[in-house]
Amino acid sequence: MTVDNLIISVGRQLGSGGCEIAKTLAEHFGCKFYDRELINMAAERSGFNPKIFERHDENHGALKTFFGPVTGMLERMTGTFYNNSISQESLFQIQSEAIWKASKESSCVFVGRCADYILRKNPGLFTVFITADEEERTEVVAQRLGCDMETARKFIEKKEAERAAYYNYYTSKQWGAAQSYDLCINSSLLGQERTAEIIANIIKEKFGR
């Protein structure tokens, strides 16, 4: 099947190497890569400060604790008048529009942020979820944060609970469940480089690229 723009959506467990694999896929297929870049795109589109989107990023429920009752803080952060009308759903919609716009402009690789759901009707979409063995993921996060293994485990549990709540809420699907993606793969089996190669081969087979 031939498509105009190839769109790869990568979901990932923390410490699985999902972001690195996504970058490799973007380089392989000549796609634009979007991870946290989406925050700046959404901020530019809306006029809001990127910090608002960062707080909401893949974390459903953070908005209330961040905004609180003090609207003056938002006015200082955004440089615009805040009228109490912003909501998590509004921020999600703004980011969704940025994802949709990017997908129309060129081939893209998106990391997280429900891109698989937002672009579910795009004929060029391929969705993958990257997992890895728990011990390996914990070691990666511990090294990244400079902490002990137990602290890393707690950090992983918290962040993944936030990602799951965000994804499940906006997509009505289950984060990390096989039925939610075209492919689920464990990067611990063959390593990140070989995992990226396997995913790329499957994509080539599907789209004839």
PDB file of N, CA and C in Angstrom, residues 113-202:
ATOM      1  N   ARG A 113       1.743  10.886  23.417  1.00  0.00           N
ATOM      2  CA  ARG A 113       0.775  11.972  23.302  1.00  0.00           C
ATOM      3  C   ARG A 113      -0.448  11.608  22.461  1.00  0.00           C
ATOM      4  N   CYS A 114      -0.814  10.336  22.501  1.00  0.00           N
ATOM      5  CA  CYS A 114      -2.044   9.834  21.866  1.00  0.00           C
ATOM      6  C   CYS A 114      -2.072  10.043  20.359  1.00  0.00           C
ATOM      7  N   ALA A 115      -0.902  10.183  19.747  1.00  0.00           N
ATOM      8  CA  ALA A 115      -0.867  10.413  18.299  1.00  0.00           C
ATOM      9  C   ALA A 115      -1.515   9.258  17.541  1.00  0.00           C
ATOM     10  N   ASP A 116      -1.405   8.043  18.072  1.00  0.00           N
ATOM     11  CA  ASP A 116      -2.016   6.895  17.398  1.00  0.00           C
ATOM     12  C   ASP A 116      -3.529   7.030  17.324  1.00  0.00           C
ATOM     13  N   TYR A 117      -4.126   7.611  18.350  1.00  0.00           N
ATOM     14  CA  TYR A 117      -5.579   7.808  18.374  1.00  0.00           C
ATOM     15  C   TYR A 117      -5.968   9.026  17.544  1.00  0.00           C
ATOM     16  N   ILE A 118      -5.224  10.099  17.695  1.00  0.00           N
ATOM     17  CA  ILE A 118      -5.536  11.341  16.987  1.00  0.00           C
ATOM     18  C   ILE A 118      -5.491  11.131  15.468  1.00  0.00           C
ATOM     19  N   LEU A 119      -4.557  10.309  15.009  1.00  0.00           N
ATOM     20  CA  LEU A 119      -4.363  10.085  13.573  1.00  0.00           C
ATOM     21  C   LEU A 119      -4.876   8.722  13.122  1.00  0.00           C
ATOM     22  N   ARG A 120      -5.801   8.161  13.880  1.00  0.00           N
ATOM     23  CA  ARG A 120      -6.267   6.780  13.623  1.00  0.00           C
ATOM     24  C   ARG A 120      -6.894   6.599  12.246  1.00  0.00           C
ATOM     25  N   LYS A 121      -7.390   7.674  11.620  1.00  0.00           N
ATOM     26  CA  LYS A 121      -8.004   7.560  10.299  1.00  0.00           C
ATOM     27  C   LYS A 121      -7.011   7.822   9.172  1.00  0.00           C
ATOM     28  N   ASN A 122      -5.772   8.097   9.515  1.00  0.00           N
ATOM     29  CA  ASN A 122      -4.751   8.348   8.500  1.00  0.00           C
ATOM     30  C   ASN A 122      -4.300   7.016   7.894  1.00  0.00           C
ATOM     31  N   PRO A 123      -4.418   6.838   6.595  1.00  0.00           N
ATOM     32  CA  PRO A 123      -4.067   5.553   5.960  1.00  0.00           C
ATOM     33  C   PRO A 123      -2.585   5.223   6.045  1.00  0.00           C
ATOM     34  N   GLY A 124      -1.755   6.220   6.321  1.00  0.00           N
ATOM     35  CA  GLY A 124      -0.319   5.991   6.397  1.00  0.00           C
ATOM     36  C   GLY A 124       0.195   5.741   7.799  1.00  0.00           C
ATOM     37  N   LEU A 125      -0.713   5.496   8.741  1.00  0.00           N
ATOM     38  CA  LEU A 125      -0.327   5.351  10.149  1.00  0.00           C
ATOM     39  C   LEU A 125       0.117   3.934  10.493  1.00  0.00           C
ATOM     40  N   PHE A 126       1.231   3.844  11.222  1.00  0.00           N
ATOM     41  CA  PHE A 126       1.668   2.575  11.812  1.00  0.00           C
ATOM     42  C   PHE A 126       1.943   2.835  13.287  1.00  0.00           C
ATOM     43  N   THR A 127       1.370   2.002  14.161  1.00  0.00           N
ATOM     44  CA  THR A 127       1.502   2.220  15.603  1.00  0.00           C
ATOM     45  C   THR A 127       2.278   1.087  16.251  1.00  0.00           C
ATOM     46  N   VAL A 128       3.168   1.452  17.147  1.00  0.00           N
ATOM     47  CA  VAL A 128       3.993   0.455  17.829  1.00  0.00           C
ATOM     48  C   VAL A 128       4.153   0.846  19.294  1.00  0.00           C
ATOM     49  N   PHE A 129       4.228  -0.160  20.160  1.00  0.00           N
ATOM     50  CA  PHE A 129       4.485   0.067  21.580  1.00  0.00           C
ATOM     51  C   PHE A 129       5.759  -0.669  21.954  1.00  0.00           C
ATOM     52  N   ILE A 130       6.700   0.062  22.584  1.00  0.00           N
ATOM     53  CA  ILE A 130       7.992  -0.497  22.974  1.00  0.00           C
ATOM     54  C   ILE A 130       7.991  -0.782  24.468  1.00  0.00           C
ATOM     55  N   THR A 131       8.271  -2.013  24.806  1.00  0.00           N
ATOM     56  CA  THR A 131       8.436  -2.395  26.203  1.00  0.00           C
ATOM     57  C   THR A 131       9.851  -2.930  26.395  1.00  0.00           C
ATOM     58  N   ALA A 132      10.204  -3.264  27.628  1.00  0.00           N
ATOM     59  CA  ALA A 132      11.499  -3.869  27.925  1.00  0.00           C
ATOM     60  C   ALA A 132      11.384  -4.550  29.280  1.00  0.00           C
ATOM     61  N   ASP A 133      12.334  -5.412  29.590  1.00  0.00           N
ATOM     62  CA  ASP A 133      12.309  -6.108  30.868  1.00  0.00           C
ATOM     63  C   ASP A 133      12.375  -5.104  32.024  1.00  0.00           C
ATOM     64  N   GLU A 134      11.639  -5.385  33.085  1.00  0.00           N
ATOM     65  CA  GLU A 134      11.525  -4.449  34.205  1.00  0.00           C
ATOM     66  C   GLU A 134      12.877  -4.102  34.826  1.00  0.00           C
ATOM     67  N   GLU A 135      13.705  -5.110  35.055  1.00  0.00           N
ATOM     68  CA  GLU A 135      15.000  -4.855  35.690  1.00  0.00           C
ATOM     69  C   GLU A 135      15.865  -3.952  34.824  1.00  0.00           C
ATOM     70  N   GLU A 136      15.838  -4.199  33.530  1.00  0.00           N
ATOM     71  CA  GLU A 136      16.620  -3.381  32.604  1.00  0.00           C
ATOM     72  C   GLU A 136      16.118  -1.946  32.583  1.00  0.00           C
ATOM     73  N   ARG A 137      14.815  -1.788  32.556  1.00  0.00           N
ATOM     74  CA  ARG A 137      14.242  -0.439  32.546  1.00  0.00           C
ATOM     75  C   ARG A 137      14.578   0.300  33.840  1.00  0.00           C
ATOM     76  N   THR A 138      14.536  -0.403  34.949  1.00  0.00           N
ATOM     77  CA  THR A 138      14.833   0.214  36.235  1.00  0.00           C
ATOM     78  C   THR A 138      16.286   0.668  36.294  1.00  0.00           C
ATOM     79  N   GLU A 139      17.191  -0.140  35.776  1.00  0.00           N
ATOM     80  CA  GLU A 139      18.602   0.224  35.743  1.00  0.00           C
ATOM     81  C   GLU A 139      18.833   1.473  34.884  1.00  0.00           C
ATOM     82  N   VAL A 140      18.157   1.519  33.746  1.00  0.00           N
ATOM     83  CA  VAL A 140      18.291   2.673  32.854  1.00  0.00           C
ATOM     84  C   VAL A 140      17.832   3.949  33.550  1.00  0.00           C
ATOM     85  N   VAL A 141      16.672   3.898  34.188  1.00  0.00           N
ATOM     86  CA  VAL A 141      16.126   5.072  34.860  1.00  0.00           C
ATOM     87  C   VAL A 141      16.982   5.456  36.058  1.00  0.00           C
ATOM     88  N   ALA A 142      17.488   4.477  36.804  1.00  0.00           N
ATOM     89  CA  ALA A 142      18.350   4.765  37.955  1.00  0.00           C
ATOM     90  C   ALA A 142      19.612   5.504  37.516  1.00  0.00           C
ATOM     91  N   GLN A 143      20.202   5.074  36.402  1.00  0.00           N
ATOM     92  CA  GLN A 143      21.388   5.748  35.875  1.00  0.00           C
ATOM     93  C   GLN A 143      21.049   7.148  35.397  1.00  0.00           C
ATOM     94  N   ARG A 144      19.899   7.269  34.752  1.00  0.00           N
ATOM     95  CA  ARG A 144      19.477   8.560  34.208  1.00  0.00           C
ATOM     96  C   ARG A 144      19.239   9.576  35.325  1.00  0.00           C
ATOM     97  N   LEU A 145      18.624   9.131  36.404  1.00  0.00           N
ATOM     98  CA  LEU A 145      18.289  10.027  37.513  1.00  0.00           C
ATOM     99  C   LEU A 145      19.392  10.109  38.563  1.00  0.00           C
ATOM    100  N   GLY A 146      20.344   9.186  38.509  1.00  0.00           N
ATOM    101  CA  GLY A 146      21.383   9.145  39.515  1.00  0.00           C
ATOM    102  C   GLY A 146      20.850   8.738  40.875  1.00  0.00           C
ATOM    103  N   CYS A 147      19.986   7.736  40.889  1.00  0.00           N
ATOM    104  CA  CYS A 147      19.349   7.311  42.133  1.00  0.00           C
ATOM    105  C   CYS A 147      19.472   5.805  42.303  1.00  0.00           C
ATOM    106  N   ASP A 148      18.996   5.280  43.442  1.00  0.00           N
ATOM    107  CA  ASP A 148      19.040   3.842  43.665  1.00  0.00           C
ATOM    108  C   ASP A 148      17.877   3.166  42.939  1.00  0.00           C
ATOM    109  N   MET A 149      17.922   1.852  42.903  1.00  0.00           N
ATOM    110  CA  MET A 149      16.947   1.072  42.143  1.00  0.00           C
ATOM    111  C   MET A 149      15.526   1.241  42.692  1.00  0.00           C
ATOM    112  N   GLU A 150      15.378   1.279  43.992  1.00  0.00           N
ATOM    113  CA  GLU A 150      14.040   1.398  44.572  1.00  0.00           C
ATOM    114  C   GLU A 150      13.406   2.736  44.222  1.00  0.00           C
ATOM    115  N   THR A 151      14.196   3.795  44.285  1.00  0.00           N
ATOM    116  CA  THR A 151      13.688   5.114  43.905  1.00  0.00           C
ATOM    117  C   THR A 151      13.291   5.129  42.426  1.00  0.00           C
ATOM    118  N   ALA A 152      14.107   4.469  41.601  1.00  0.00           N
ATOM    119  CA  ALA A 152      13.811   4.395  40.173  1.00  0.00           C
ATOM    120  C   ALA A 152      12.512   3.638  39.926  1.00  0.00           C
ATOM    121  N   ARG A 153      12.288   2.553  40.667  1.00  0.00           N
ATOM    122  CA  ARG A 153      11.050   1.778  40.509  1.00  0.00           C
ATOM    123  C   ARG A 153       9.827   2.633  40.837  1.00  0.00           C
ATOM    124  N   LYS A 154       9.912   3.377  41.918  1.00  0.00           N
ATOM    125  CA  LYS A 154       8.790   4.228  42.319  1.00  0.00           C
ATOM    126  C   LYS A 154       8.545   5.323  41.289  1.00  0.00           C
ATOM    127  N   PHE A 155       9.630   5.864  40.742  1.00  0.00           N
ATOM    128  CA  PHE A 155       9.500   6.893  39.710  1.00  0.00           C
ATOM    129  C   PHE A 155       8.814   6.328  38.472  1.00  0.00           C
ATOM    130  N   ILE A 156       9.225   5.125  38.069  1.00  0.00           N
ATOM    131  CA  ILE A 156       8.625   4.474  36.901  1.00  0.00           C
ATOM    132  C   ILE A 156       7.136   4.230  37.135  1.00  0.00           C
ATOM    133  N   GLU A 157       6.798   3.710  38.297  1.00  0.00           N
ATOM    134  CA  GLU A 157       5.391   3.431  38.618  1.00  0.00           C
ATOM    135  C   GLU A 157       4.545   4.693  38.534  1.00  0.00           C
ATOM    136  N   LYS A 158       5.051   5.786  39.071  1.00  0.00           N
ATOM    137  CA  LYS A 158       4.306   7.046  39.064  1.00  0.00           C
ATOM    138  C   LYS A 158       4.124   7.581  37.648  1.00  0.00           C
ATOM    139  N   LYS A 159       5.212   7.649  36.893  1.00  0.00           N
ATOM    140  CA  LYS A 159       5.146   8.206  35.544  1.00  0.00           C
ATOM    141  C   LYS A 159       4.302   7.349  34.621  1.00  0.00           C
ATOM    142  N   GLU A 160       4.404   6.032  34.749  1.00  0.00           N
ATOM    143  CA  GLU A 160       3.627   5.173  33.863  1.00  0.00           C
ATOM    144  C   GLU A 160       2.149   5.177  34.237  1.00  0.00           C
ATOM    145  N   ALA A 161       1.843   5.365  35.508  1.00  0.00           N
ATOM    146  CA  ALA A 161       0.441   5.504  35.911  1.00  0.00           C
ATOM    147  C   ALA A 161      -0.145   6.781  35.307  1.00  0.00           C
ATOM    148  N   GLU A 162       0.659   7.840  35.256  1.00  0.00           N
ATOM    149  CA  GLU A 162       0.212   9.096  34.650  1.00  0.00           C
ATOM    150  C   GLU A 162       0.003   8.924  33.147  1.00  0.00           C
ATOM    151  N   ARG A 163       0.938   8.273  32.481  1.00  0.00           N
ATOM    152  CA  ARG A 163       0.811   8.053  31.033  1.00  0.00           C
ATOM    153  C   ARG A 163      -0.422   7.202  30.723  1.00  0.00           C
ATOM    154  N   ALA A 164      -0.613   6.155  31.513  1.00  0.00           N
ATOM    155  CA  ALA A 164      -1.749   5.265  31.277  1.00  0.00           C
ATOM    156  C   ALA A 164      -3.063   6.006  31.483  1.00  0.00           C
ATOM    157  N   ALA A 165      -3.162   6.792  32.550  1.00  0.00           N
ATOM    158  CA  ALA A 165      -4.396   7.536  32.826  1.00  0.00           C
ATOM    159  C   ALA A 165      -4.689   8.524  31.702  1.00  0.00           C
ATOM    160  N   TYR A 166      -3.655   9.195  31.228  1.00  0.00           N
ATOM    161  CA  TYR A 166      -3.794  10.168  30.130  1.00  0.00           C
ATOM    162  C   TYR A 166      -4.273   9.472  28.858  1.00  0.00           C
ATOM    163  N   TYR A 167      -3.583   8.401  28.480  1.00  0.00           N
ATOM    164  CA  TYR A 167      -3.909   7.677  27.246  1.00  0.00           C
ATOM    165  C   TYR A 167      -5.297   7.056  27.321  1.00  0.00           C
ATOM    166  N   ASN A 168      -5.588   6.381  28.412  1.00  0.00           N
ATOM    167  CA  ASN A 168      -6.875   5.696  28.551  1.00  0.00           C
ATOM    168  C   ASN A 168      -8.035   6.673  28.542  1.00  0.00           C
ATOM    169  N   TYR A 169      -7.833   7.826  29.154  1.00  0.00           N
ATOM    170  CA  TYR A 169      -8.902   8.828  29.238  1.00  0.00           C
ATOM    171  C   TYR A 169      -9.240   9.386  27.855  1.00  0.00           C
ATOM    172  N   TYR A 170      -8.214   9.769  27.101  1.00  0.00           N
ATOM    173  CA  TYR A 170      -8.457  10.449  25.827  1.00  0.00           C
ATOM    174  C   TYR A 170      -8.745   9.501  24.669  1.00  0.00           C
ATOM    175  N   THR A 171      -8.343   8.245  24.774  1.00  0.00           N
ATOM    176  CA  THR A 171      -8.516   7.334  23.643  1.00  0.00           C
ATOM    177  C   THR A 171      -9.584   6.269  23.863  1.00  0.00           C
ATOM    178  N   SER A 172      -9.992   6.069  25.108  1.00  0.00           N
ATOM    179  CA  SER A 172     -10.912   4.971  25.467  1.00  0.00           C
ATOM    180  C   SER A 172     -10.308   3.614  25.114  1.00  0.00           C
ATOM    181  N   LYS A 173      -8.980   3.569  24.989  1.00  0.00           N
ATOM    182  CA  LYS A 173      -8.256   2.317  24.796  1.00  0.00           C
ATOM    183  C   LYS A 173      -7.386   2.085  26.027  1.00  0.00           C
ATOM    184  N   GLN A 174      -6.598   1.021  26.012  1.00  0.00           N
ATOM    185  CA  GLN A 174      -5.745   0.702  27.151  1.00  0.00           C
ATOM    186  C   GLN A 174      -4.287   0.872  26.773  1.00  0.00           C
ATOM    187  N   TRP A 175      -3.598   1.736  27.514  1.00  0.00           N
ATOM    188  CA  TRP A 175      -2.186   2.010  27.270  1.00  0.00           C
ATOM    189  C   TRP A 175      -1.366   0.736  27.433  1.00  0.00           C
ATOM    190  N   GLY A 176      -0.552   0.409  26.435  1.00  0.00           N
ATOM    191  CA  GLY A 176       0.326  -0.743  26.520  1.00  0.00           C
ATOM    192  C   GLY A 176      -0.304  -2.074  26.174  1.00  0.00           C
ATOM    193  N   ALA A 177      -1.624  -2.098  25.944  1.00  0.00           N
ATOM    194  CA  ALA A 177      -2.303  -3.355  25.618  1.00  0.00           C
ATOM    195  C   ALA A 177      -2.104  -3.673  24.136  1.00  0.00           C
ATOM    196  N   ALA A 178      -1.890  -4.936  23.829  1.00  0.00           N
ATOM    197  CA  ALA A 178      -1.568  -5.342  22.453  1.00  0.00           C
ATOM    198  C   ALA A 178      -2.622  -4.895  21.449  1.00  0.00           C
ATOM    199  N   GLN A 179      -3.899  -4.946  21.845  1.00  0.00           N
ATOM    200  CA  GLN A 179      -4.968  -4.613  20.906  1.00  0.00           C
ATOM    201  C   GLN A 179      -5.018  -3.127  20.561  1.00  0.00           C
ATOM    202  N   SER A 180      -4.249  -2.311  21.275  1.00  0.00           N
ATOM    203  CA  SER A 180      -4.261  -0.874  21.020  1.00  0.00           C
ATOM    204  C   SER A 180      -3.271  -0.444  19.944  1.00  0.00           C
ATOM    205  N   TYR A 181      -2.427  -1.390  19.467  1.00  0.00           N
ATOM    206  CA  TYR A 181      -1.347  -1.027  18.549  1.00  0.00           C
ATOM    207  C   TYR A 181      -1.218  -2.054  17.425  1.00  0.00           C
ATOM    208  N   ASP A 182      -0.551  -1.654  16.347  1.00  0.00           N
ATOM    209  CA  ASP A 182      -0.245  -2.592  15.274  1.00  0.00           C
ATOM    210  C   ASP A 182       0.800  -3.614  15.726  1.00  0.00           C
ATOM    211  N   LEU A 183       1.726  -3.148  16.568  1.00  0.00           N
ATOM    212  CA  LEU A 183       2.831  -4.003  16.989  1.00  0.00           C
ATOM    213  C   LEU A 183       3.265  -3.642  18.399  1.00  0.00           C
ATOM    214  N   CYS A 184       3.494  -4.659  19.231  1.00  0.00           N
ATOM    215  CA  CYS A 184       4.129  -4.490  20.536  1.00  0.00           C
ATOM    216  C   CYS A 184       5.412  -5.310  20.521  1.00  0.00           C
ATOM    217  N   ILE A 185       6.518  -4.727  21.009  1.00  0.00           N
ATOM    218  CA  ILE A 185       7.794  -5.431  20.920  1.00  0.00           C
ATOM    219  C   ILE A 185       8.659  -5.122  22.142  1.00  0.00           C
ATOM    220  N   ASN A 186       9.385  -6.130  22.617  1.00  0.00           N
ATOM    221  CA  ASN A 186      10.257  -6.020  23.777  1.00  0.00           C
ATOM    222  C   ASN A 186      11.678  -5.741  23.291  1.00  0.00           C
ATOM    223  N   SER A 187      12.181  -4.547  23.582  1.00  0.00           N
ATOM    224  CA  SER A 187      13.512  -4.165  23.090  1.00  0.00           C
ATOM    225  C   SER A 187      14.635  -4.885  23.822  1.00  0.00           C
ATOM    226  N   SER A 188      14.314  -5.533  24.950  1.00  0.00           N
ATOM    227  CA  SER A 188      15.348  -6.271  25.685  1.00  0.00           C
ATOM    228  C   SER A 188      15.795  -7.531  24.938  1.00  0.00           C
ATOM    229  N   LEU A 189      14.940  -8.054  24.077  1.00  0.00           N
ATOM    230  CA  LEU A 189      15.241  -9.323  23.411  1.00  0.00           C
ATOM    231  C   LEU A 189      16.453  -9.219  22.497  1.00  0.00           C
ATOM    232  N   LEU A 190      16.478  -8.169  21.669  1.00  0.00           N
ATOM    233  CA  LEU A 190      17.545  -8.054  20.668  1.00  0.00           C
ATOM    234  C   LEU A 190      18.288  -6.726  20.714  1.00  0.00           C
ATOM    235  N   GLY A 191      17.911  -5.853  21.622  1.00  0.00           N
ATOM    236  CA  GLY A 191      18.562  -4.550  21.712  1.00  0.00           C
ATOM    237  C   GLY A 191      17.866  -3.504  20.861  1.00  0.00           C
ATOM    238  N   GLN A 192      18.170  -2.254  21.121  1.00  0.00           N
ATOM    239  CA  GLN A 192      17.469  -1.151  20.469  1.00  0.00           C
ATOM    240  C   GLN A 192      17.700  -1.101  18.958  1.00  0.00           C
ATOM    241  N   GLU A 193      18.931  -1.293  18.537  1.00  0.00           N
ATOM    242  CA  GLU A 193      19.246  -1.190  17.101  1.00  0.00           C
ATOM    243  C   GLU A 193      18.513  -2.257  16.298  1.00  0.00           C
ATOM    244  N   ARG A 194      18.571  -3.487  16.768  1.00  0.00           N
ATOM    245  CA  ARG A 194      17.906  -4.578  16.057  1.00  0.00           C
ATOM    246  C   ARG A 194      16.394  -4.436  16.134  1.00  0.00           C
ATOM    247  N   THR A 195      15.890  -3.942  17.265  1.00  0.00           N
ATOM    248  CA  THR A 195      14.452  -3.712  17.407  1.00  0.00           C
ATOM    249  C   THR A 195      13.969  -2.694  16.386  1.00  0.00           C
ATOM    250  N   ALA A 196      14.720  -1.614  16.237  1.00  0.00           N
ATOM    251  CA  ALA A 196      14.363  -0.595  15.243  1.00  0.00           C
ATOM    252  C   ALA A 196      14.379  -1.180  13.837  1.00  0.00           C
ATOM    253  N   GLU A 197      15.339  -2.042  13.573  1.00  0.00           N
ATOM    254  CA  GLU A 197      15.445  -2.670  12.251  1.00  0.00           C
ATOM    255  C   GLU A 197      14.238  -3.561  11.968  1.00  0.00           C
ATOM    256  N   ILE A 198      13.810  -4.331  12.972  1.00  0.00           N
ATOM    257  CA  ILE A 198      12.649  -5.210  12.804  1.00  0.00           C
ATOM    258  C   ILE A 198      11.393  -4.387  12.544  1.00  0.00           C
ATOM    259  N   ILE A 199      11.211  -3.324  13.319  1.00  0.00           N
ATOM    260  CA  ILE A 199      10.040  -2.461  13.125  1.00  0.00           C
ATOM    261  C   ILE A 199      10.062  -1.851  11.727  1.00  0.00           C
ATOM    262  N   ALA A 200      11.225  -1.382  11.305  1.00  0.00           N
ATOM    263  CA  ALA A 200      11.356  -0.772   9.976  1.00  0.00           C
ATOM    264  C   ALA A 200      11.005  -1.773   8.881  1.00  0.00           C
ATOM    265  N   ASN A 201      11.432  -3.009   9.028  1.00  0.00           N
ATOM    266  CA  ASN A 201      11.137  -4.027   8.020  1.00  0.00           C
ATOM    267  C   ASN A 201       9.639  -4.309   7.928  1.00  0.00           C
ATOM    268  N   ILE A 202       8.974  -4.319   9.065  1.00  0.00           N
ATOM    269  CA  ILE A 202       7.519  -4.536   9.074  1.00  0.00           C
ATOM    270  C   ILE A 202       6.803  -3.380   8.393  1.00  0.00           C
TER     271      ILE A 202
END
